[in-house]
Each structure stands twice: as structure tokens, then as C-alpha cells.
GROMACS .gro file of C-alpha atoms in nm:
model
  331
    1MET     CA    1   0.018   0.002   0.025
    2ILE     CA    2   0.153   0.338  -0.085
    3GLU     CA    3   0.042   0.592   0.202
    4ARG     CA    4  -0.160   0.885   0.074
    5ARG     CA    5  -0.040   1.198   0.096
    6ASP     CA    6  -0.170   1.434   0.442
    7VAL     CA    7  -0.370   1.772   0.318
    8GLY     CA    8  -0.224   2.104   0.379
    9ALA     CA    9  -0.334   2.387   0.458
   10THR     CA   10  -0.331   2.461   0.072
   11ASP     CA   11  -0.438   2.122  -0.082
   12VAL     CA   12  -0.780   2.003  -0.225
   13LEU     CA   13  -0.843   1.641  -0.176
   14ILE     CA   14  -1.003   1.522  -0.533
   15ASP     CA   15  -1.195   1.202  -0.504
   16ILE     CA   16  -1.090   1.105  -0.894
   17ALA     CA   17  -1.396   0.991  -1.122
   18TYR     CA   18  -1.137   0.913  -1.366
   19ALA     CA   19  -0.811   0.908  -1.498
   20GLY     CA   20  -0.689   0.878  -1.843
   21ILE     CA   21  -0.463   0.621  -2.046
   22CYS     CA   22  -0.131   0.834  -2.211
   23HIS     CA   23   0.106   0.643  -2.374
   24SER     CA   24   0.375   0.861  -2.132
   25ASP     CA   25   0.223   0.567  -1.898
   26ILE     CA   26   0.320   0.271  -2.057
   27ASP     CA   27   0.630   0.433  -2.131
   28HIS     CA   28   0.668   0.455  -1.709
   29VAL     CA   29   0.531   0.178  -1.611
   30ARG     CA   30   0.776  -0.034  -1.866
   31ALA     CA   31   1.075   0.141  -1.845
   32THR     CA   32   1.149   0.205  -2.187
   33ARG     CA   33   1.192   0.585  -2.107
   34GLY     CA   34   1.513   0.444  -1.774
   35LYS     CA   35   1.346   0.662  -1.517
   36SER     CA   36   1.096   0.443  -1.369
   37ILE     CA   37   1.038   0.439  -1.017
   38TYR     CA   38   0.857   0.172  -0.877
   39PRO     CA   39   0.561   0.103  -0.664
   40MET     CA   40   0.454   0.350  -0.904
   41VAL     CA   41   0.095   0.490  -0.927
   42PRO     CA   42   0.029   0.644  -1.316
   43GLY     CA   43  -0.176   0.868  -1.442
   44HIS     CA   44  -0.181   1.243  -1.548
   45GLU     CA   45  -0.504   1.350  -1.720
   46ILE     CA   46  -0.773   1.339  -1.396
   47ALA     CA   47  -1.144   1.442  -1.323
   48GLY     CA   48  -1.285   1.437  -1.016
   49VAL     CA   49  -1.417   1.638  -0.758
   50VAL     CA   50  -1.359   1.796  -0.491
   51ALA     CA   51  -1.380   1.623  -0.112
   52ALA     CA   52  -1.162   1.848   0.085
   53VAL     CA   53  -0.934   2.156   0.093
   54GLY     CA   54  -0.744   2.240   0.339
   55SER     CA   55  -0.733   2.558   0.593
   56LYS     CA   56  -0.650   2.821   0.385
   57VAL     CA   57  -0.801   2.721   0.002
   58GLU     CA   58  -0.956   3.078  -0.194
   59ARG     CA   59  -1.028   2.896  -0.509
   60PHE     CA   60  -1.197   2.535  -0.452
   61SER     CA   61  -1.474   2.444  -0.204
   62VAL     CA   62  -1.627   2.074  -0.170
   63GLY     CA   63  -1.875   1.934  -0.493
   64ASP     CA   64  -1.617   2.144  -0.726
   65ARG     CA   65  -1.559   1.927  -1.029
   66VAL     CA   66  -1.193   1.907  -1.077
   67GLY     CA   67  -0.943   1.835  -1.282
   68VAL     CA   68  -0.526   1.800  -1.251
   69GLY     CA   69  -0.234   1.747  -1.568
   70ASN     CA   70   0.113   1.633  -1.512
   71LEU     CA   71   0.233   1.915  -1.313
   72VAL     CA   72   0.145   1.935  -0.928
   73ASP     CA   73   0.443   2.129  -0.798
   74SER     CA   74   0.738   2.420  -0.916
   75CYS     CA   75   0.946   2.641  -0.782
   76ARG     CA   76   0.621   2.973  -0.816
   77GLU     CA   77   0.982   3.184  -0.850
   78CYS     CA   78   1.127   3.159  -1.140
   79LYS     CA   79   1.059   3.341  -1.461
   80PRO     CA   80   0.857   3.095  -1.659
   81CYS     CA   81   0.664   2.957  -1.308
   82VAL     CA   82   0.588   3.387  -1.245
   83SER     CA   83   0.468   3.370  -1.604
   84GLY     CA   84   0.252   3.059  -1.614
   85GLN     CA   85   0.415   2.869  -1.759
   86GLU     CA   86   0.519   2.665  -1.542
   87GLN     CA   87   0.551   2.412  -1.754
   88TYR     CA   88   0.939   2.529  -1.809
   89CYS     CA   89   1.065   2.527  -1.424
   90ALA     CA   90   1.329   2.404  -1.388
   91SER     CA   91   1.243   2.224  -1.091
   92ARG     CA   92   0.918   2.143  -1.227
   93VAL     CA   93   0.744   1.817  -1.031
   94LEU     CA   94   0.555   1.577  -1.201
   95THR     CA   95   0.197   1.385  -1.130
   96TYR     CA   96   0.398   1.103  -1.045
   97ASN     CA   97   0.727   0.914  -1.060
   98GLN     CA   98   0.921   1.206  -0.920
   99LEU     CA   99   1.064   1.318  -0.586
  100GLY     CA  100   0.862   1.586  -0.518
  101ARG     CA  101   1.037   1.895  -0.329
  102ASP     CA  102   0.885   1.724   0.021
  103GLY     CA  103   1.121   1.454  -0.003
  104ARG     CA  104   0.803   1.140  -0.153
  105ILE     CA  105   0.839   1.021  -0.465
  106THR     CA  106   0.488   1.134  -0.668
  107GLN     CA  107   0.193   0.882  -0.720
  108GLY     CA  108  -0.098   0.970  -1.022
  109GLY     CA  109  -0.387   0.924  -1.102
  110TYR     CA  110  -0.451   0.549  -1.159
  111SER     CA  111  -0.604   0.566  -0.785
  112GLU     CA  112  -0.949   0.695  -0.563
  113LYS     CA  113  -0.794   0.994  -0.484
  114ILE     CA  114  -0.487   1.221  -0.454
  115VAL     CA  115  -0.422   1.519  -0.299
  116VAL     CA  116  -0.263   1.839  -0.474
  117ASP     CA  117  -0.171   2.193  -0.427
  118GLU     CA  118  -0.519   2.432  -0.534
  119ARG     CA  119  -0.255   2.599  -0.750
  120PHE     CA  120  -0.197   2.295  -0.924
  121VAL     CA  121  -0.575   2.220  -0.999
  122ILE     CA  122  -0.808   2.342  -1.279
  123ARG     CA  123  -1.162   2.442  -1.228
  124ILE     CA  124  -1.427   2.224  -1.522
  125PRO     CA  125  -1.641   2.375  -1.692
  126ASP     CA  126  -2.044   2.139  -1.634
  127ALA     CA  127  -2.019   2.206  -2.038
  128ILE     CA  128  -1.805   1.898  -2.027
  129PRO     CA  129  -1.872   1.563  -1.868
  130LEU     CA  130  -1.585   1.407  -1.656
  131ALA     CA  131  -1.466   1.203  -1.894
  132ASN     CA  132  -1.421   1.386  -2.188
  133ALA     CA  133  -1.232   1.612  -1.957
  134ALA     CA  134  -0.997   1.411  -1.854
  135PRO     CA  135  -0.777   1.327  -2.087
  136LEU     CA  136  -0.807   1.701  -2.199
  137PHE     CA  137  -0.556   1.803  -1.916
  138CYS     CA  138  -0.278   1.671  -2.078
  139ALA     CA  139  -0.362   1.547  -2.515
  140GLY     CA  140  -0.533   1.853  -2.453
  141ILE     CA  141  -0.343   2.127  -2.341
  142THR     CA  142  -0.039   1.969  -2.593
  143LEU     CA  143  -0.233   2.033  -2.861
  144TYR     CA  144  -0.436   2.333  -2.742
  145SER     CA  145  -0.033   2.516  -2.663
  146PRO     CA  146   0.114   2.521  -3.014
  147LEU     CA  147  -0.172   2.599  -3.165
  148ARG     CA  148  -0.298   2.894  -2.961
  149HIS     CA  149   0.125   3.023  -2.936
  150TRP     CA  150   0.190   2.930  -3.346
  151GLY     CA  151  -0.159   3.207  -3.349
  152ALA     CA  152  -0.461   2.903  -3.524
  153ALA     CA  153  -0.660   3.134  -3.634
  154PRO     CA  154  -0.895   3.275  -3.972
  155GLY     CA  155  -0.720   3.285  -4.246
  156LYS     CA  156  -0.415   3.015  -4.082
  157ARG     CA  157  -0.339   2.649  -4.206
  158VAL     CA  158  -0.269   2.384  -4.022
  159ALA     CA  159  -0.219   2.049  -4.099
  160ILE     CA  160  -0.207   1.778  -3.782
  161ILE     CA  161   0.011   1.486  -3.849
  162GLY     CA  162  -0.161   1.198  -3.663
  163LEU     CA  163  -0.545   1.107  -3.588
  164GLY     CA  164  -0.477   0.987  -3.258
  165GLY     CA  165  -0.552   1.054  -2.886
  166LEU     CA  166  -0.317   1.425  -2.938
  167GLY     CA  167  -0.410   1.532  -3.281
  168HIS     CA  168  -0.802   1.474  -3.313
  169LEU     CA  169  -0.815   1.668  -3.003
  170GLY     CA  170  -0.589   1.932  -3.196
  171VAL     CA  171  -0.873   1.894  -3.505
  172GLN     CA  172  -1.100   2.027  -3.285
  173ILE     CA  173  -0.966   2.269  -3.151
  174SER     CA  174  -0.779   2.416  -3.410
  175LYS     CA  175  -1.101   2.432  -3.642
  176ALA     CA  176  -1.239   2.602  -3.304
  177MET     CA  177  -0.969   2.873  -3.381
  178GLY     CA  178  -1.069   2.927  -3.731
  179ALA     CA  179  -0.789   2.770  -3.889
  180HIS     CA  180  -0.782   2.567  -4.221
  181THR     CA  181  -0.739   2.216  -4.083
  182THR     CA  182  -0.568   1.929  -4.290
  183VAL     CA  183  -0.474   1.572  -4.099
  184LEU     CA  184  -0.225   1.407  -4.215
  185GLU     CA  185  -0.261   1.024  -4.188
  186LEU     CA  186  -0.071   0.687  -4.320
  187ASP     CA  187  -0.425   0.533  -4.431
  188GLU     CA  188  -0.773   0.581  -4.535
  189THR     CA  189  -0.936   0.430  -4.243
  190LYS     CA  190  -0.970   0.762  -4.037
  191ARG     CA  191  -1.104   0.975  -4.285
  192ALA     CA  192  -1.473   0.988  -4.190
  193ASP     CA  193  -1.355   1.091  -3.850
  194ALA     CA  194  -1.144   1.341  -3.954
  195VAL     CA  195  -1.383   1.539  -4.149
  196ARG     CA  196  -1.666   1.438  -3.831
  197LEU     CA  197  -1.361   1.644  -3.624
  198GLY     CA  198  -1.379   1.962  -3.830
  199ALA     CA  199  -1.119   1.893  -4.065
  200GLU     CA  200  -1.117   2.029  -4.411
  201ASN     CA  201  -0.880   1.775  -4.553
  202PHE     CA  202  -0.778   1.476  -4.555
  203LEU     CA  203  -0.443   1.325  -4.677
  204VAL     CA  204  -0.277   0.987  -4.643
  205THR     CA  205   0.079   1.083  -4.676
  206ARG     CA  206   0.228   0.704  -4.655
  207ASP     CA  207   0.400   0.779  -4.995
  208VAL     CA  208   0.659   1.018  -4.921
  209ALA     CA  209   0.655   1.140  -5.240
  210ALA     CA  210   0.289   1.206  -5.297
  211LEU     CA  211   0.398   1.470  -5.059
  212ALA     CA  212   0.564   1.692  -5.331
  213ASP     CA  213   0.248   1.835  -5.446
  214LEU     CA  214   0.123   1.975  -5.114
  215ALA     CA  215   0.491   2.205  -5.080
  216SER     CA  216   0.458   2.541  -4.943
  217SER     CA  217   0.047   2.452  -4.849
  218PHE     CA  218   0.121   2.491  -4.457
  219ASP     CA  219   0.146   2.812  -4.202
  220LEU     CA  220   0.157   2.542  -3.896
  221ILE     CA  221   0.262   2.174  -3.843
  222ILE     CA  222   0.206   1.992  -3.536
  223SER     CA  223   0.353   1.637  -3.542
  224THR     CA  224   0.160   1.395  -3.209
  225VAL     CA  225   0.335   1.095  -3.406
  226PRO     CA  226   0.619   0.953  -3.171
  227ALA     CA  227   0.773   0.727  -3.524
  228ASN     CA  228   1.029   0.917  -3.674
  229ILE     CA  229   0.933   0.992  -3.979
  230ASP     CA  230   1.118   1.200  -4.229
  231LEU     CA  231   1.138   1.556  -4.159
  232ASP     CA  232   1.277   1.720  -4.462
  233ALA     CA  233   0.911   1.522  -4.639
  234TYR     CA  234   0.732   1.745  -4.451
  235LEU     CA  235   0.900   2.059  -4.323
  236SER     CA  236   0.953   2.082  -4.744
  237LEU     CA  237   0.509   2.169  -4.664
  238LEU     CA  238   0.558   2.463  -4.492
  239ASP     CA  239   0.554   2.839  -4.706
  240ILE     CA  240   0.747   3.114  -4.611
  241GLY     CA  241   0.760   3.156  -4.254
  242GLY     CA  242   0.584   2.783  -4.098
  243THR     CA  243   0.636   2.606  -3.836
  244PHE     CA  244   0.694   2.192  -3.828
  245VAL     CA  245   0.607   2.174  -3.466
  246ASN     CA  246   0.722   1.781  -3.249
  247LEU     CA  247   0.568   1.711  -2.943
  248SER     CA  248   0.693   1.307  -2.902
  249ILE     CA  249   0.990   1.159  -2.858
  250PRO     CA  250   1.108   0.959  -3.132
  251GLN     CA  251   1.324   0.679  -3.105
  252LYS     CA  252   1.587   0.864  -3.247
  253PRO     CA  253   1.741   1.186  -3.283
  254LEU     CA  254   1.511   1.377  -3.513
  255SER     CA  255   1.698   1.480  -3.861
  256MET     CA  256   1.721   1.670  -4.182
  257SER     CA  257   1.918   1.870  -4.345
  258ALA     CA  258   1.998   2.206  -4.373
  259ALA     CA  259   1.890   2.381  -4.688
  260VAL     CA  260   1.518   2.216  -4.619
  261LEU     CA  261   1.542   2.483  -4.294
  262LEU     CA  262   1.682   2.820  -4.504
  263ALA     CA  263   1.414   2.709  -4.807
  264ASN     CA  264   1.084   2.981  -4.708
  265ARG     CA  265   1.267   3.042  -4.327
  266ARG     CA  266   1.121   2.796  -4.167
  267SER     CA  267   1.136   2.653  -3.833
  268LEU     CA  268   1.174   2.364  -3.615
  269SER     CA  269   1.009   2.393  -3.239
  270GLY     CA  270   0.909   2.182  -2.977
  271THR     CA  271   0.680   2.240  -2.651
  272LEU     CA  272   0.552   2.079  -2.360
  273SER     CA  273   0.231   2.098  -2.224
  274GLY     CA  274   0.081   2.404  -2.085
  275GLY     CA  275   0.120   2.609  -1.716
  276LEU     CA  276  -0.188   2.659  -1.562
  277PRO     CA  277  -0.366   2.945  -1.669
  278GLU     CA  278  -0.288   2.857  -2.035
  279THR     CA  279  -0.455   2.472  -1.923
  280GLN     CA  280  -0.767   2.698  -1.783
  281GLU     CA  281  -0.802   2.867  -2.041
  282MET     CA  282  -0.752   2.615  -2.258
  283ILE     CA  283  -1.100   2.393  -2.130
  284ASP     CA  284  -1.281   2.715  -2.102
  285PHE     CA  285  -1.255   2.746  -2.452
  286CYS     CA  286  -1.322   2.329  -2.542
  287ALA     CA  287  -1.645   2.386  -2.267
  288GLU     CA  288  -1.772   2.678  -2.477
  289ASN     CA  289  -1.736   2.549  -2.856
  290GLY     CA  290  -1.880   2.189  -2.739
  291ILE     CA  291  -1.530   1.957  -2.741
  292GLY     CA  292  -1.416   1.665  -2.585
  293ALA     CA  293  -1.200   1.381  -2.560
  294GLU     CA  294  -1.407   1.064  -2.805
  295VAL     CA  295  -1.305   0.759  -2.473
  296GLU     CA  296  -1.305   0.415  -2.418
  297ILE     CA  297  -1.441   0.457  -2.060
  298ILE     CA  298  -1.207   0.075  -1.921
  299THR     CA  299  -1.207  -0.112  -1.538
  300ALA     CA  300  -0.939  -0.108  -1.374
  301GLU     CA  301  -0.861  -0.475  -1.443
  302GLN     CA  302  -0.859  -0.393  -1.837
  303ILE     CA  303  -0.550  -0.116  -1.793
  304ASP     CA  304  -0.286  -0.416  -1.875
  305ASP     CA  305  -0.504  -0.473  -2.173
  306ALA     CA  306  -0.542  -0.167  -2.281
  307PHE     CA  307  -0.160  -0.077  -2.234
  308ASP     CA  308  -0.163  -0.377  -2.511
  309ARG     CA  309  -0.412  -0.225  -2.716
  310LEU     CA  310  -0.288   0.210  -2.765
  311THR     CA  311   0.031   0.008  -2.774
  312ALA     CA  312  -0.088  -0.136  -3.100
  313GLY     CA  313  -0.257   0.219  -3.207
  314ASP     CA  314  -0.608   0.048  -3.089
  315VAL     CA  315  -0.807   0.304  -2.956
  316ARG     CA  316  -1.058   0.555  -3.076
  317TYR     CA  317  -0.913   0.747  -2.918
  318ARG     CA  318  -0.851   0.773  -2.547
  319PHE     CA  319  -0.865   0.491  -2.248
  320VAL     CA  320  -1.010   0.684  -1.949
  321ILE     CA  321  -1.026   0.417  -1.625
  322ASP     CA  322  -1.354   0.405  -1.420
  323ALA     CA  323  -1.200   0.522  -1.081
  324LYS     CA  324  -1.475   0.340  -0.931
  325SER     CA  325  -1.323  -0.018  -1.052
  326ILE     CA  326  -1.016   0.091  -0.800
  327ALA     CA  327  -1.208   0.018  -0.493
  328GLN     CA  328  -1.343  -0.269  -0.690
  329ASP     CA  329  -1.059  -0.418  -0.802
  330ARG     CA  330  -0.848  -0.394  -0.482
  331ARG     CA  331  -1.174  -0.579  -0.330
   0.00000   0.00000   0.00000
């Protein structure tokens, strides 16, 4: 049994309703990144209801619908923290699998309850069901942040590589921001879903040579796929001043031709999720625009199978654990 953190003066105790399964959960559980600390409780896409608050909590009350993403602490004093970009704090503390500032290993959302400082808790609008809200705290903000930063808006041409757990939210958000949105996928199987979610265009890219017809077609390309792709081929799709944003960590280092970057004054960039103010902004935006994750709700005993299915790409589009089943599974 892992000891639960006590509720401090600025803490919020959350009864977890649902916890989304992120691909990074698999990486940590199966130690594919070599940084796993056991025993481990994964999960950083958390939605639930406030069960108790500390004596100095000001923003939340018992019964509030709330969520937690992949951060539960930071130094709170550095430039990123002061500017609301806690994800770039050198001392940020992840929701699980990390030594916290209190000297204890953080444990995440595959649980019945979690205790988090109120600064790192986000209010969930009533318009979004908790199950559909949970994945927004990682997958949602990870797409919202670059779309907002690089100016997805009317007149902008956005391409999203991969219609998966991240990509299916990116399409919805990009469309709601007013951008002309294209999905780039390896085959036709997700065309109908892409169009239903708001994509104006869907292109099969398995034949890289076919991409030549799309030269200089986009202002922003966001890659959600963890595989190593032909970066030169995709960079060539950017118009003058366009940006390619990488969100994943492929097995091999990124490689490209400098000449492709020089042409059209292209940029290659990356980004981490989002800070707390932007995460609240994101979920309010999603509520206003009817955006939520499309989920398959599972029980605790199905987690291993879900890991295997997610690894194989067999989910549309996010597994979410019903936290009630965790208590039942322990009996």
C-alpha cells in the first residue's frame, strides 16, 4: 500500500472519477525511458470532485468539479512560474514518478483519491462530462498550447500529423480557432472521423513522394506521432515563415537537411504541455466550443489490455479508467 499524502493548508483532496491513459504512462510503467521509480501509480489526466480542502484554500470548495494534469508543483519563483508557464520551470514536479519537493515520490491518478496544491488544480466547466474532460489535461493542453502560441486562426493553414489521442483533439481545437485544418495520416481508415471532427482536408502520406504536390501548403504543422518520420519531406510542406512543431520523443534523434530549413525561412520547434493559466483557458475554450475527448471507458482490471491496445494503436481515441472500479478491484 502506498501512503497517501496528508491534506495541507493549501491542498485540495480530490475524489477521482476518471483517469485517462497517456502513452507516457506505458513508457514509465514498462521502463522504456529508463527513469521509472517503483512502486508507481501512473496517471496525469485526472478528473474528479473536490472532497476536502485545506484551511487556506481560496479557489475551491467541496463539490467542485476539478482536474489535474502532468504538474503538481514547481518552484513558483522563477521567470516561467511567475509568467504562468510552470511547465518550463527547472524544478517542476510531475504528477507521478518524480521526487517531490517534500522528499516523497509523487503518485498519480490511477487511484481513488489524490491530494494536490490548489495552484495546480483546474476547474472543469459543467458543459464537459468528467470522462471526456480527463484527457484534456494532457492531450488537450499539449495541442492547445502550440495552436495558440503559433496563431491558429482564420486564414491560417494547419496540418496535424496523426489522428490519435492528441491529434483528434488538435483537429477540434484548430477548427474552433478558425484555422483551415488538414489531417495527415498513413491510410484511409480515419478519414471519416477526421472530417466529422472538423478537418477540411484529409491526406494519406504513406507515399512520401506524393507529398511533393503539397509543397509550401501550410503555415503550421504539428506532429503528434512518436515514430521517426522523413522530416525533410514534411518541412517542405511549410510556406514562407512556417513552423513545424514536434510533440513527441522518437526513438532516434531528429534529422533534417539545413537547406530545407533555409528555404522559405522555415522553423523547427517543440513544446511541453502548458502552464496552469493556459490549461484553465484551454478547458474553458473547449467547454465553450463543445470540445471533449472521445473516450473508451475501462475498468481497472482492463488496464494491461488497454496498454497493449494503445501500443498497437487500437483505440479511438483515449482510454479512460473508471476510478470506481479501482476500489472494486482491490476487494
